[in-house]
PDB file of C-alpha atoms in Angstrom:
ATOM      1  CA  MET A   9       0.000   0.000   0.000  1.00 67.00           C
ATOM      2  CA  ILE A  10       2.798   2.407   0.875  1.00 70.00           C
ATOM      3  CA  LYS A  11       4.573   1.565  -2.386  1.00 67.00           C
ATOM      4  CA  LYS A  12       1.447   2.412  -4.392  1.00 65.00           C
ATOM      5  CA  LEU A  13       1.007   5.672  -2.476  1.00 62.00           C
ATOM      6  CA  LEU A  14       4.637   6.674  -3.061  1.00 57.00           C
ATOM      7  CA  LEU A  15       4.403   5.731  -6.739  1.00 60.00           C
ATOM      8  CA  GLY A  16       1.221   7.776  -7.120  1.00 59.00           C
ATOM      9  CA  THR A  17       2.836  10.784  -5.400  1.00 60.00           C
ATOM     10  CA  LEU A  18       5.909  10.482  -7.613  1.00 56.00           C
ATOM     11  CA  CYS A  19       3.748  10.368 -10.770  1.00 53.00           C
ATOM     12  CA  ILE A  20       1.788  13.459  -9.703  1.00 62.00           C
ATOM     13  CA  ALA A  21       5.041  15.316  -8.973  1.00 51.00           C
ATOM     14  CA  GLN A  22       6.409  14.396 -12.412  1.00 60.00           C
ATOM     15  CA  PHE A  23       3.250  15.524 -14.224  1.00 48.00           C
ATOM     16  CA  SER A  24       3.227  18.773 -12.233  1.00 50.00           C
ATOM     17  CA  LEU A  25       6.851  19.421 -13.148  1.00 47.00           C
ATOM     18  CA  VAL A  26       6.179  18.787 -16.850  1.00 44.00           C
ATOM     19  CA  SER A  27       3.137  21.091 -16.775  1.00 45.00           C
ATOM     20  CA  ALA A  28       5.102  23.845 -15.032  1.00 46.00           C
ATOM     21  CA  ASN A  29       7.757  23.729 -17.753  1.00 45.00           C
ATOM     22  CA  ASP A  30       5.084  24.092 -20.444  1.00 42.00           C
ATOM     23  CA  LEU A  31       3.814  27.346 -18.894  1.00 42.00           C
ATOM     24  CA  LYS A  32       7.097  29.230 -19.222  1.00 40.00           C
ATOM     25  CA  PRO A  33       6.932  31.954 -21.898  1.00 43.00           C
ATOM     26  CA  ASN A  34       9.107  31.404 -24.917  1.00 43.00           C
ATOM     27  CA  PRO A  35      11.395  34.397 -25.356  1.00 49.00           C
ATOM     28  CA  ILE A  36      11.872  35.641 -28.901  1.00 48.00           C
ATOM     29  CA  LYS A  37      15.370  36.642 -29.944  1.00 51.00           C
ATOM     30  CA  ASP A  38      15.564  39.213 -32.720  1.00 50.00           C
ATOM     31  CA  ASN A  39      18.699  41.117 -33.711  1.00 52.00           C
ATOM     32  CA  GLY A  40      20.414  40.054 -30.478  1.00 53.00           C
ATOM     33  CA  THR A  41      17.643  41.289 -28.161  1.00 50.00           C
ATOM     34  CA  VAL A  42      15.576  38.891 -26.093  1.00 51.00           C
ATOM     35  CA  TYR A  43      12.009  39.908 -25.310  1.00 48.00           C
ATOM     36  CA  PHE A  44       8.735  38.205 -24.529  1.00 49.00           C
ATOM     37  CA  GLN A  45       6.460  40.117 -26.913  1.00 59.00           C
ATOM     38  CA  ASN A  46       4.860  38.316 -29.837  1.00 73.00           C
ATOM     39  CA  VAL A  47       5.467  40.511 -32.854  1.00 82.00           C
ATOM     40  CA  PRO A  48       3.481  39.642 -35.989  1.00 87.00           C
ATOM     41  CA  LYS A  49       5.451  38.725 -39.107  1.00 92.00           C
ATOM     42  CA  THR A  50       3.385  41.198 -41.153  1.00 93.00           C
ATOM     43  CA  VAL A  51       1.801  44.441 -40.000  1.00 93.00           C
ATOM     44  CA  ILE A  52      -0.307  46.684 -42.242  1.00 94.00           C
ATOM     45  CA  ILE A  53      -1.382  50.054 -40.855  1.00 94.00           C
ATOM     46  CA  LYS A  54      -3.135  53.127 -42.250  1.00 95.00           C
ATOM     47  CA  THR A  55      -2.703  56.768 -41.235  1.00 95.00           C
ATOM     48  CA  LYS A  56      -4.519  59.777 -42.680  1.00 94.00           C
ATOM     49  CA  LYS A  57      -1.977  59.999 -45.512  1.00 94.00           C
ATOM     50  CA  PHE A  58      -0.250  56.627 -45.788  1.00 95.00           C
ATOM     51  CA  LYS A  59      -0.606  52.861 -45.793  1.00 96.00           C
ATOM     52  CA  VAL A  60       2.438  51.056 -44.448  1.00 96.00           C
ATOM     53  CA  ARG A  61       3.297  47.377 -44.582  1.00 96.00           C
ATOM     54  CA  ILE A  62       6.097  45.911 -42.478  1.00 97.00           C
ATOM     55  CA  ASP A  63       7.281  42.353 -43.118  1.00 96.00           C
ATOM     56  CA  LYS A  64       9.819  40.265 -41.255  1.00 96.00           C
ATOM     57  CA  GLN A  65      12.445  38.994 -43.671  1.00 96.00           C
ATOM     58  CA  PRO A  66      14.205  35.595 -43.506  1.00 95.00           C
ATOM     59  CA  ASN A  67      17.423  37.316 -42.328  1.00 94.00           C
ATOM     60  CA  GLY A  68      15.623  38.700 -39.236  1.00 93.00           C
ATOM     61  CA  ASN A  69      15.466  42.289 -40.484  1.00 96.00           C
ATOM     62  CA  TYR A  70      12.265  44.083 -41.492  1.00 97.00           C
ATOM     63  CA  LEU A  71      11.034  45.492 -44.814  1.00 97.00           C
ATOM     64  CA  TYR A  72       9.050  48.774 -44.946  1.00 98.00           C
ATOM     65  CA  GLN A  73       6.716  49.488 -47.860  1.00 97.00           C
ATOM     66  CA  SER A  74       4.393  52.488 -48.128  1.00 96.00           C
ATOM     67  CA  TRP A  75       1.612  53.764 -50.368  1.00 96.00           C
ATOM     68  CA  GLY A  76      -0.736  56.733 -50.376  1.00 94.00           C
ATOM     69  CA  ALA A  77      -3.710  56.264 -48.046  1.00 92.00           C
ATOM     70  CA  ASN A  78      -6.155  55.751 -50.927  1.00 92.00           C
ATOM     71  CA  THR A  79      -3.893  53.476 -52.981  1.00 93.00           C
ATOM     72  CA  LYS A  80      -4.474  49.736 -53.013  1.00 92.00           C
ATOM     73  CA  ILE A  81      -1.755  47.701 -51.399  1.00 91.00           C
ATOM     74  CA  THR A  82      -1.546  45.514 -54.505  1.00 92.00           C
ATOM     75  CA  ALA A  83      -0.145  48.517 -56.422  1.00 95.00           C
ATOM     76  CA  LYS A  84       3.584  49.202 -56.663  1.00 96.00           C
ATOM     77  CA  PRO A  85       4.810  50.749 -53.374  1.00 96.00           C
ATOM     78  CA  ALA A  86       5.791  54.428 -53.413  1.00 96.00           C
ATOM     79  CA  MET A  87       8.680  53.636 -51.055  1.00 96.00           C
ATOM     80  CA  ILE A  88      10.571  50.503 -50.007  1.00 97.00           C
ATOM     81  CA  ILE A  89      13.163  50.465 -47.222  1.00 97.00           C
ATOM     82  CA  SER A  90      14.984  47.286 -46.228  1.00 96.00           C
ATOM     83  CA  ASN A  91      17.145  46.325 -43.246  1.00 95.00           C
ATOM     84  CA  GLY A  92      14.844  47.713 -40.579  1.00 96.00           C
ATOM     85  CA  GLU A  93      15.091  46.567 -37.011  1.00 95.00           C
ATOM     86  CA  LEU A  94      12.742  45.880 -34.138  1.00 94.00           C
ATOM     87  CA  ILE A  95      13.518  47.842 -30.972  1.00 92.00           C
ATOM     88  CA  PRO A  96      11.776  46.829 -27.709  1.00 89.00           C
ATOM     89  CA  ASP A  97      10.634  49.780 -25.595  1.00 82.00           C
ATOM     90  CA  GLY A  98      10.791  48.844 -21.931  1.00 74.00           C
ATOM     91  CA  SER A  99       9.285  45.723 -20.436  1.00 71.00           C
ATOM     92  CA  GLY A 100       5.585  46.503 -20.912  1.00 70.00           C
ATOM     93  CA  GLY A 101       5.251  45.195 -24.451  1.00 73.00           C
ATOM     94  CA  ASN A 102       5.706  48.398 -26.459  1.00 82.00           C
ATOM     95  CA  TYR A 103       8.211  48.323 -29.307  1.00 90.00           C
ATOM     96  CA  HIS A 104       8.945  50.091 -32.565  1.00 93.00           C
ATOM     97  CA  PHE A 105      10.310  49.300 -35.974  1.00 96.00           C
ATOM     98  CA  GLU A 106      13.053  51.619 -37.247  1.00 97.00           C
ATOM     99  CA  PHE A 107      14.184  52.141 -40.837  1.00 98.00           C
ATOM    100  CA  ASN A 108      16.888  54.453 -42.201  1.00 97.00           C
ATOM    101  CA  ASN A 109      16.431  55.881 -45.691  1.00 95.00           C
ATOM    102  CA  ASN A 110      19.466  58.053 -46.535  1.00 94.00           C
ATOM    103  CA  GLY A 111      19.464  59.699 -43.107  1.00 95.00           C
ATOM    104  CA  THR A 112      15.687  60.022 -42.784  1.00 96.00           C
ATOM    105  CA  ILE A 113      14.403  57.798 -39.997  1.00 97.00           C
ATOM    106  CA  TYR A 114      11.034  56.045 -40.317  1.00 97.00           C
ATOM    107  CA  GLN A 115       9.624  54.624 -37.104  1.00 96.00           C
ATOM    108  CA  VAL A 116       6.427  52.665 -36.547  1.00 95.00           C
ATOM    109  CA  TRP A 117       5.591  52.510 -32.839  1.00 92.00           C
ATOM    110  CA  ARG A 118       3.360  49.832 -31.282  1.00 89.00           C
ATOM    111  CA  ASN A 119       1.396  51.416 -28.431  1.00 78.00           C
ATOM    112  CA  TYR A 120       0.341  48.676 -26.017  1.00 72.00           C
ATOM    113  CA  LEU A 121       0.726  50.758 -22.891  1.00 65.00           C
ATOM    114  CA  THR A 122      -0.479  54.357 -23.128  1.00 60.00           C
ATOM    115  CA  ALA A 123      -1.852  57.057 -20.862  1.00 56.00           C
ATOM    116  CA  SER A 124      -5.109  57.062 -22.842  1.00 60.00           C
ATOM    117  CA  ALA A 125      -7.490  54.256 -23.746  1.00 61.00           C
ATOM    118  CA  LYS A 126      -8.281  56.141 -26.964  1.00 68.00           C
ATOM    119  CA  LYS A 127      -4.676  56.086 -28.208  1.00 70.00           C
ATOM    120  CA  ALA A 128      -4.281  54.454 -31.625  1.00 80.00           C
ATOM    121  CA  PRO A 129      -2.535  51.058 -31.641  1.00 86.00           C
ATOM    122  CA  TYR A 130       0.316  52.322 -33.875  1.00 90.00           C
ATOM    123  CA  THR A 131       2.041  55.637 -34.604  1.00 91.00           C
ATOM    124  CA  LEU A 132       4.086  56.525 -37.699  1.00 94.00           C
ATOM    125  CA  VAL A 133       6.947  58.960 -37.037  1.00 95.00           C
ATOM    126  CA  VAL A 134       9.320  60.299 -39.694  1.00 96.00           C
ATOM    127  CA  ILE A 135      12.421  62.257 -38.624  1.00 96.00           C
ATOM    128  CA  ASP A 136      14.529  64.143 -41.185  1.00 95.00           C
ATOM    129  CA  GLN A 137      18.343  64.295 -41.310  1.00 95.00           C
ATOM    130  CA  ASN A 138      18.362  67.336 -38.968  1.00 94.00           C
ATOM    131  CA  GLY A 139      16.403  65.523 -36.251  1.00 94.00           C
ATOM    132  CA  LYS A 140      13.162  67.372 -36.961  1.00 96.00           C
ATOM    133  CA  THR A 141       9.931  65.339 -36.827  1.00 95.00           C
ATOM    134  CA  ILE A 142       8.163  65.818 -40.158  1.00 96.00           C
ATOM    135  CA  VAL A 143       5.415  63.182 -39.734  1.00 94.00           C
ATOM    136  CA  ASP A 144       3.713  62.071 -36.503  1.00 93.00           C
ATOM    137  CA  GLN A 145       0.429  60.323 -37.308  1.00 93.00           C
ATOM    138  CA  ASP A 146      -1.675  57.805 -35.434  1.00 90.00           C
ATOM    139  CA  ALA A 147      -2.395  54.635 -37.365  1.00 91.00           C
ATOM    140  CA  GLN A 148      -5.048  51.953 -37.303  1.00 90.00           C
ATOM    141  CA  ILE A 149      -4.450  48.298 -38.072  1.00 88.00           C
ATOM    142  CA  VAL A 150      -5.470  47.143 -41.527  1.00 87.00           C
ATOM    143  CA  LYS A 151      -3.986  43.683 -41.006  1.00 64.00           C
ATOM    144  CA  ASN A 152      -2.024  42.349 -38.107  1.00 49.00           C
TER     145      ASN A 152
END
């Protein structure tokens, strides 16, 4: 009887240990940074003036494509920037994609944690070579 009780206790402990290991989050490593946020492989957003598509490439970098807001995404993109990177922003889940196009920086920010519940889920920011912000527009998700 004691043997059966010990065997049963051992089996329960083993199953509990296996289940506990399954609950650990799987960190994602991207460009040398480890974070626990699930970032979609493709993001399509729309601002008042632009549609932007960001795709993760096989090499781990990101591709930025943009169109006018009223242009179909199946048309030829007005701009394509490769070799973008994903930059985590703190530990709360926010992050942004950053692309450099001849000194002009294009950033697409993911706004998980904000001071306002009405804040758009993404923001497109464009900074010129002099560090001046020339575009700062909230964006809605077209596809995520």
